[in-house]
CSV table of C-alpha atoms in Angstrom, one decimal:
chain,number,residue,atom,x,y,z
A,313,UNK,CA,29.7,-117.1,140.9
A,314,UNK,CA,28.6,-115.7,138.1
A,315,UNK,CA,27.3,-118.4,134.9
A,316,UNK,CA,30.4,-118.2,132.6
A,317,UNK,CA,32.9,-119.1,135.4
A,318,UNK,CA,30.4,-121.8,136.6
A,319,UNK,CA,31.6,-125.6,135.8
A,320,UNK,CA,29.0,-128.2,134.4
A,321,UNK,CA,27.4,-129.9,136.8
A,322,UNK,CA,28.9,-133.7,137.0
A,323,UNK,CA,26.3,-136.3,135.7
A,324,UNK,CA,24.5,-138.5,138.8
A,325,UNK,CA,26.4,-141.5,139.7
A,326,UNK,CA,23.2,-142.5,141.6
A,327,UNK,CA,21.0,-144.7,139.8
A,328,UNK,CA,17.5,-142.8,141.8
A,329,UNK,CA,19.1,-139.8,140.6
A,330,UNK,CA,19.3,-140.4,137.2
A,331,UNK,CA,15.3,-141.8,137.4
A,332,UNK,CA,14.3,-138.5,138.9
A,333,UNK,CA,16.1,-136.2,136.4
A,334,UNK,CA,14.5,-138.4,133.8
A,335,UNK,CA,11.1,-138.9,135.1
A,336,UNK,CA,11.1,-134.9,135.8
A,337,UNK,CA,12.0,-134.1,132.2
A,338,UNK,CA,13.6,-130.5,133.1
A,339,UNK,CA,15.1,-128.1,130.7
A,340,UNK,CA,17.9,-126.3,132.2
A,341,UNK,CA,17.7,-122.8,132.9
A,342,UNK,CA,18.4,-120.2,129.7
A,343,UNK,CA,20.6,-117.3,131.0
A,344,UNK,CA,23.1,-114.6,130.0
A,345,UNK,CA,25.8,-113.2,131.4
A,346,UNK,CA,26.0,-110.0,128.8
A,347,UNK,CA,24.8,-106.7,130.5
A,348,UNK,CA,22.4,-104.9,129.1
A,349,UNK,CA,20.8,-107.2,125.7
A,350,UNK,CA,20.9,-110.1,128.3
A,351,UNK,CA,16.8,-110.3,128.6
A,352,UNK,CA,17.4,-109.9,125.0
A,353,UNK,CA,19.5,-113.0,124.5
A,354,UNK,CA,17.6,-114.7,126.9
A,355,UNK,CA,14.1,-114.3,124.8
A,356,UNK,CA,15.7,-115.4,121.4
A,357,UNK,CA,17.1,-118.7,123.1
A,358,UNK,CA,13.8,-119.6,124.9
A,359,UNK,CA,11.9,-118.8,121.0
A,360,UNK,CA,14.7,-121.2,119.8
A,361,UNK,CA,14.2,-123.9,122.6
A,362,UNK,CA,10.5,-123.3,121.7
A,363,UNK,CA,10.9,-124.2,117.7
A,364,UNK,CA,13.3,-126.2,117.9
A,365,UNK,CA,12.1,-128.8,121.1
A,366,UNK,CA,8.3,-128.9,119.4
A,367,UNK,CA,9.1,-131.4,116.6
A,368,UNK,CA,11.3,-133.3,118.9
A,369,UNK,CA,9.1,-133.8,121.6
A,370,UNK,CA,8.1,-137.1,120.1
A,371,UNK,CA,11.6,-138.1,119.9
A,372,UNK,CA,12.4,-137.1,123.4
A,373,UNK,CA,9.7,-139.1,124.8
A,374,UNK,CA,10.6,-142.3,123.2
A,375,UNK,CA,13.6,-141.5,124.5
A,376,UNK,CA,12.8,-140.7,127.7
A,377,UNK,CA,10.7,-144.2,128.0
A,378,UNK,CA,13.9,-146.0,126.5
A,379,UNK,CA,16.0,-144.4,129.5
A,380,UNK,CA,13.4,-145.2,132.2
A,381,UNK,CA,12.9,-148.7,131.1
A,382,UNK,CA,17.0,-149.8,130.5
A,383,UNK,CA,17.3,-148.1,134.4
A,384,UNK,CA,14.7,-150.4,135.7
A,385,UNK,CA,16.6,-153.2,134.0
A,386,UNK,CA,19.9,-151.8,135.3
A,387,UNK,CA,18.3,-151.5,138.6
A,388,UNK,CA,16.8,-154.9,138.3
A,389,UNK,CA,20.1,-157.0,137.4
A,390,UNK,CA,22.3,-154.4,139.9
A,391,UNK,CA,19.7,-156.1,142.5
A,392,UNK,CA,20.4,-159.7,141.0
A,393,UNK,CA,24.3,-159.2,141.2
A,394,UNK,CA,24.2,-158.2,144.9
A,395,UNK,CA,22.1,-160.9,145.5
A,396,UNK,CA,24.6,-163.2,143.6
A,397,UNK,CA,27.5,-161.5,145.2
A,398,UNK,CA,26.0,-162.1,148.6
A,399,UNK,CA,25.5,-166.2,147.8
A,400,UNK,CA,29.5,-166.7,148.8
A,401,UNK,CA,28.4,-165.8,152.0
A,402,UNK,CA,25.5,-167.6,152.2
A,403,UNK,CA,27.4,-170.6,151.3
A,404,UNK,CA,29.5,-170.2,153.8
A,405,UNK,CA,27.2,-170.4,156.4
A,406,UNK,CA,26.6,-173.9,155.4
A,407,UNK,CA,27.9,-176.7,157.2
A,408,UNK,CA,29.2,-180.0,156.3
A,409,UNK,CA,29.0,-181.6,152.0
A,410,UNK,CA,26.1,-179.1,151.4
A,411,UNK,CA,28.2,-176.8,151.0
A,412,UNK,CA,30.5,-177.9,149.1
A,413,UNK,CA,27.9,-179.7,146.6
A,414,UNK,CA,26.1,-176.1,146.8
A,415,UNK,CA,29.9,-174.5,145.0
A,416,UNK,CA,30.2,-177.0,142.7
A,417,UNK,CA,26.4,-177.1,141.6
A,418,UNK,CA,26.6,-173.0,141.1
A,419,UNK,CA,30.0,-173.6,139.4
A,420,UNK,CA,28.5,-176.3,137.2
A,421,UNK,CA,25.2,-174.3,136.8
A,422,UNK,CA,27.3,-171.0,135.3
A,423,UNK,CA,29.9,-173.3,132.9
A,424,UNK,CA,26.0,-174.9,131.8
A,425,UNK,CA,25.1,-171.1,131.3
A,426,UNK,CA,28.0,-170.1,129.2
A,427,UNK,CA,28.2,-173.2,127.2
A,428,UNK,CA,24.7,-172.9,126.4
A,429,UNK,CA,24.8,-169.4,126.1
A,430,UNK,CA,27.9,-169.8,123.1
A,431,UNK,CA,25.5,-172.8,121.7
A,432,UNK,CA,22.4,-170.5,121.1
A,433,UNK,CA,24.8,-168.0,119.9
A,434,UNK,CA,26.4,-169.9,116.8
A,435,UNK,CA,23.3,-171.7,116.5
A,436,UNK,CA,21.1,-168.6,115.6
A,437,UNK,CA,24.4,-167.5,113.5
A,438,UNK,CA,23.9,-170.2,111.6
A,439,UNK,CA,20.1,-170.1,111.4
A,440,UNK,CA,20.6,-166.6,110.1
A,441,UNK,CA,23.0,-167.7,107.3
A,442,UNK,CA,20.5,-170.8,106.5
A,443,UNK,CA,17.4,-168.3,106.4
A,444,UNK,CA,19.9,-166.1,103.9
A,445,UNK,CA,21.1,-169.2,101.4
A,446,UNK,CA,16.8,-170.3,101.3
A,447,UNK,CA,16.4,-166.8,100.5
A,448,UNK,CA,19.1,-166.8,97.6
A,449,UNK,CA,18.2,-169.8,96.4
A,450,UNK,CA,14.1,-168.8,96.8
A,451,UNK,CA,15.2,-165.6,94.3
A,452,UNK,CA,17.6,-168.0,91.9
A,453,UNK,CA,14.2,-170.5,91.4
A,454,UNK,CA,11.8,-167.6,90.9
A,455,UNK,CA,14.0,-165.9,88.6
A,456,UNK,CA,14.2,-169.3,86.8
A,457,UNK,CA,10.8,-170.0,86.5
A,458,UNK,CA,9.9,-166.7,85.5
A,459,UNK,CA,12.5,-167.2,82.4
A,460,UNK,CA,10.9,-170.6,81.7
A,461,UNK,CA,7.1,-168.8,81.8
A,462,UNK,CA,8.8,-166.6,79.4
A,463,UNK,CA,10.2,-169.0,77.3
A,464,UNK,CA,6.7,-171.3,76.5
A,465,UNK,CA,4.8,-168.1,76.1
A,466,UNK,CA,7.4,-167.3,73.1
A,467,UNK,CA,7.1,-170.6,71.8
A,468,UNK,CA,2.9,-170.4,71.9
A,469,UNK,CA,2.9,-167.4,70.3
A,470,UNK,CA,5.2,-169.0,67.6
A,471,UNK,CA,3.1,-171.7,67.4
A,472,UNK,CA,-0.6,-169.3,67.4
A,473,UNK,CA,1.0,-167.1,64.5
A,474,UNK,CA,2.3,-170.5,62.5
A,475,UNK,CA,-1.6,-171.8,63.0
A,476,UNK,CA,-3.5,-168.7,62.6
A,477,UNK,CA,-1.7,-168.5,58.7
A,478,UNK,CA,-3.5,-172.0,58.0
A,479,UNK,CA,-7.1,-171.1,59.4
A,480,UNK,CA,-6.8,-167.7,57.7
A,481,UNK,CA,-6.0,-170.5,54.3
A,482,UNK,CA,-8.8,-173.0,55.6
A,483,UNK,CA,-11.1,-170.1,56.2
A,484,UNK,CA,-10.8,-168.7,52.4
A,485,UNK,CA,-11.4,-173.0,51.2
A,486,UNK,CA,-14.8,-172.7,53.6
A,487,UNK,CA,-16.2,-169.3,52.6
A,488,UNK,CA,-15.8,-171.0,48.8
A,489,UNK,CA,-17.7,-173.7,49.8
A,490,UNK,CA,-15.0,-176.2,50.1
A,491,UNK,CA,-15.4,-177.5,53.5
């Protein structure tokens, strides 16, 4: 079939897929379908891909580490879940109050979870708006103080130029010889 009639390949649905294409780091194929200035076509994309991927590469790998290391995750908690998802079973298996105190320590142990979970959540919400309102008030105080520095500076140099007109006086009485 020739490229132009070709569809796009669908993305992986496999989580090992999408590790190998990343871990490969592949650049798909340049072609042409145009007879004839094809090879031409062809050369001027790869220059582009050249120039242009160069200053990216940097990105690309940061990137690439980013994808590799939210897989593992994904692969890590898909793992958890069917390990969760396989505990109804489990339970099952068990005989007599155990399992019944098994449900209702799980169901306990997840309300815990979320309860918990909703806590820290409004808790650092309002940690952040605390650290906000010292900040505020941090820059109100400064501001403040920085006025008030002004403010006695103004008021000694007053006082410096009031006092330096009376030694300039004293000084004329001394170099008369009227100490």
């Amino acid at each position: 079939m020739p490229p132009e009639e070709r569809e796009p390949a669908a993305p992986p649905r496999d989580l090992e897929e999408w590790r190998r294409i990343w871990e490969l780091d592949q650049n798909p194929p340049i072609e042409s379908h145009r007879p004839g200035i094809g090879w031409l076509i062809v050369g001027f994309k790869k220059l582009l891909r050249a120039l242009v991927k160069t200053p990216q590469n940097e990105l690309w790998r940061r990137q690439r580490e980013y994808n590799l290391a939210l897989q593992a995750h994904v692969e890590k908690e898909t793992a958890t879940l069917r390990s969760l998802g396989a505990l109804p079973d489990r339970v099952d298996q068990l005989e007599g109050p155990v399992h019944s105190e098994v449900v209702e320590s799980i169901r306990k142990l997840a309300e815990d979870l979320q309860r918990t979970q909703a806590e820290l959540t409004r808790d650092l919400r309002q940690l952040n708006e605390d650290v906000q309102a010292i900040r505020e008030a941090e820059e109100e105080e400064f501001l403040a103080f920085k006025d008030e520095v002004r403010e006695f500076g103004n008021k000694h140099l007053e006082y410096m130029e009031s006092h330096s007109e009376r030694l300039i006086v004293l000084e004329g009485f001394k170099d008369r010889g009227l100490d």
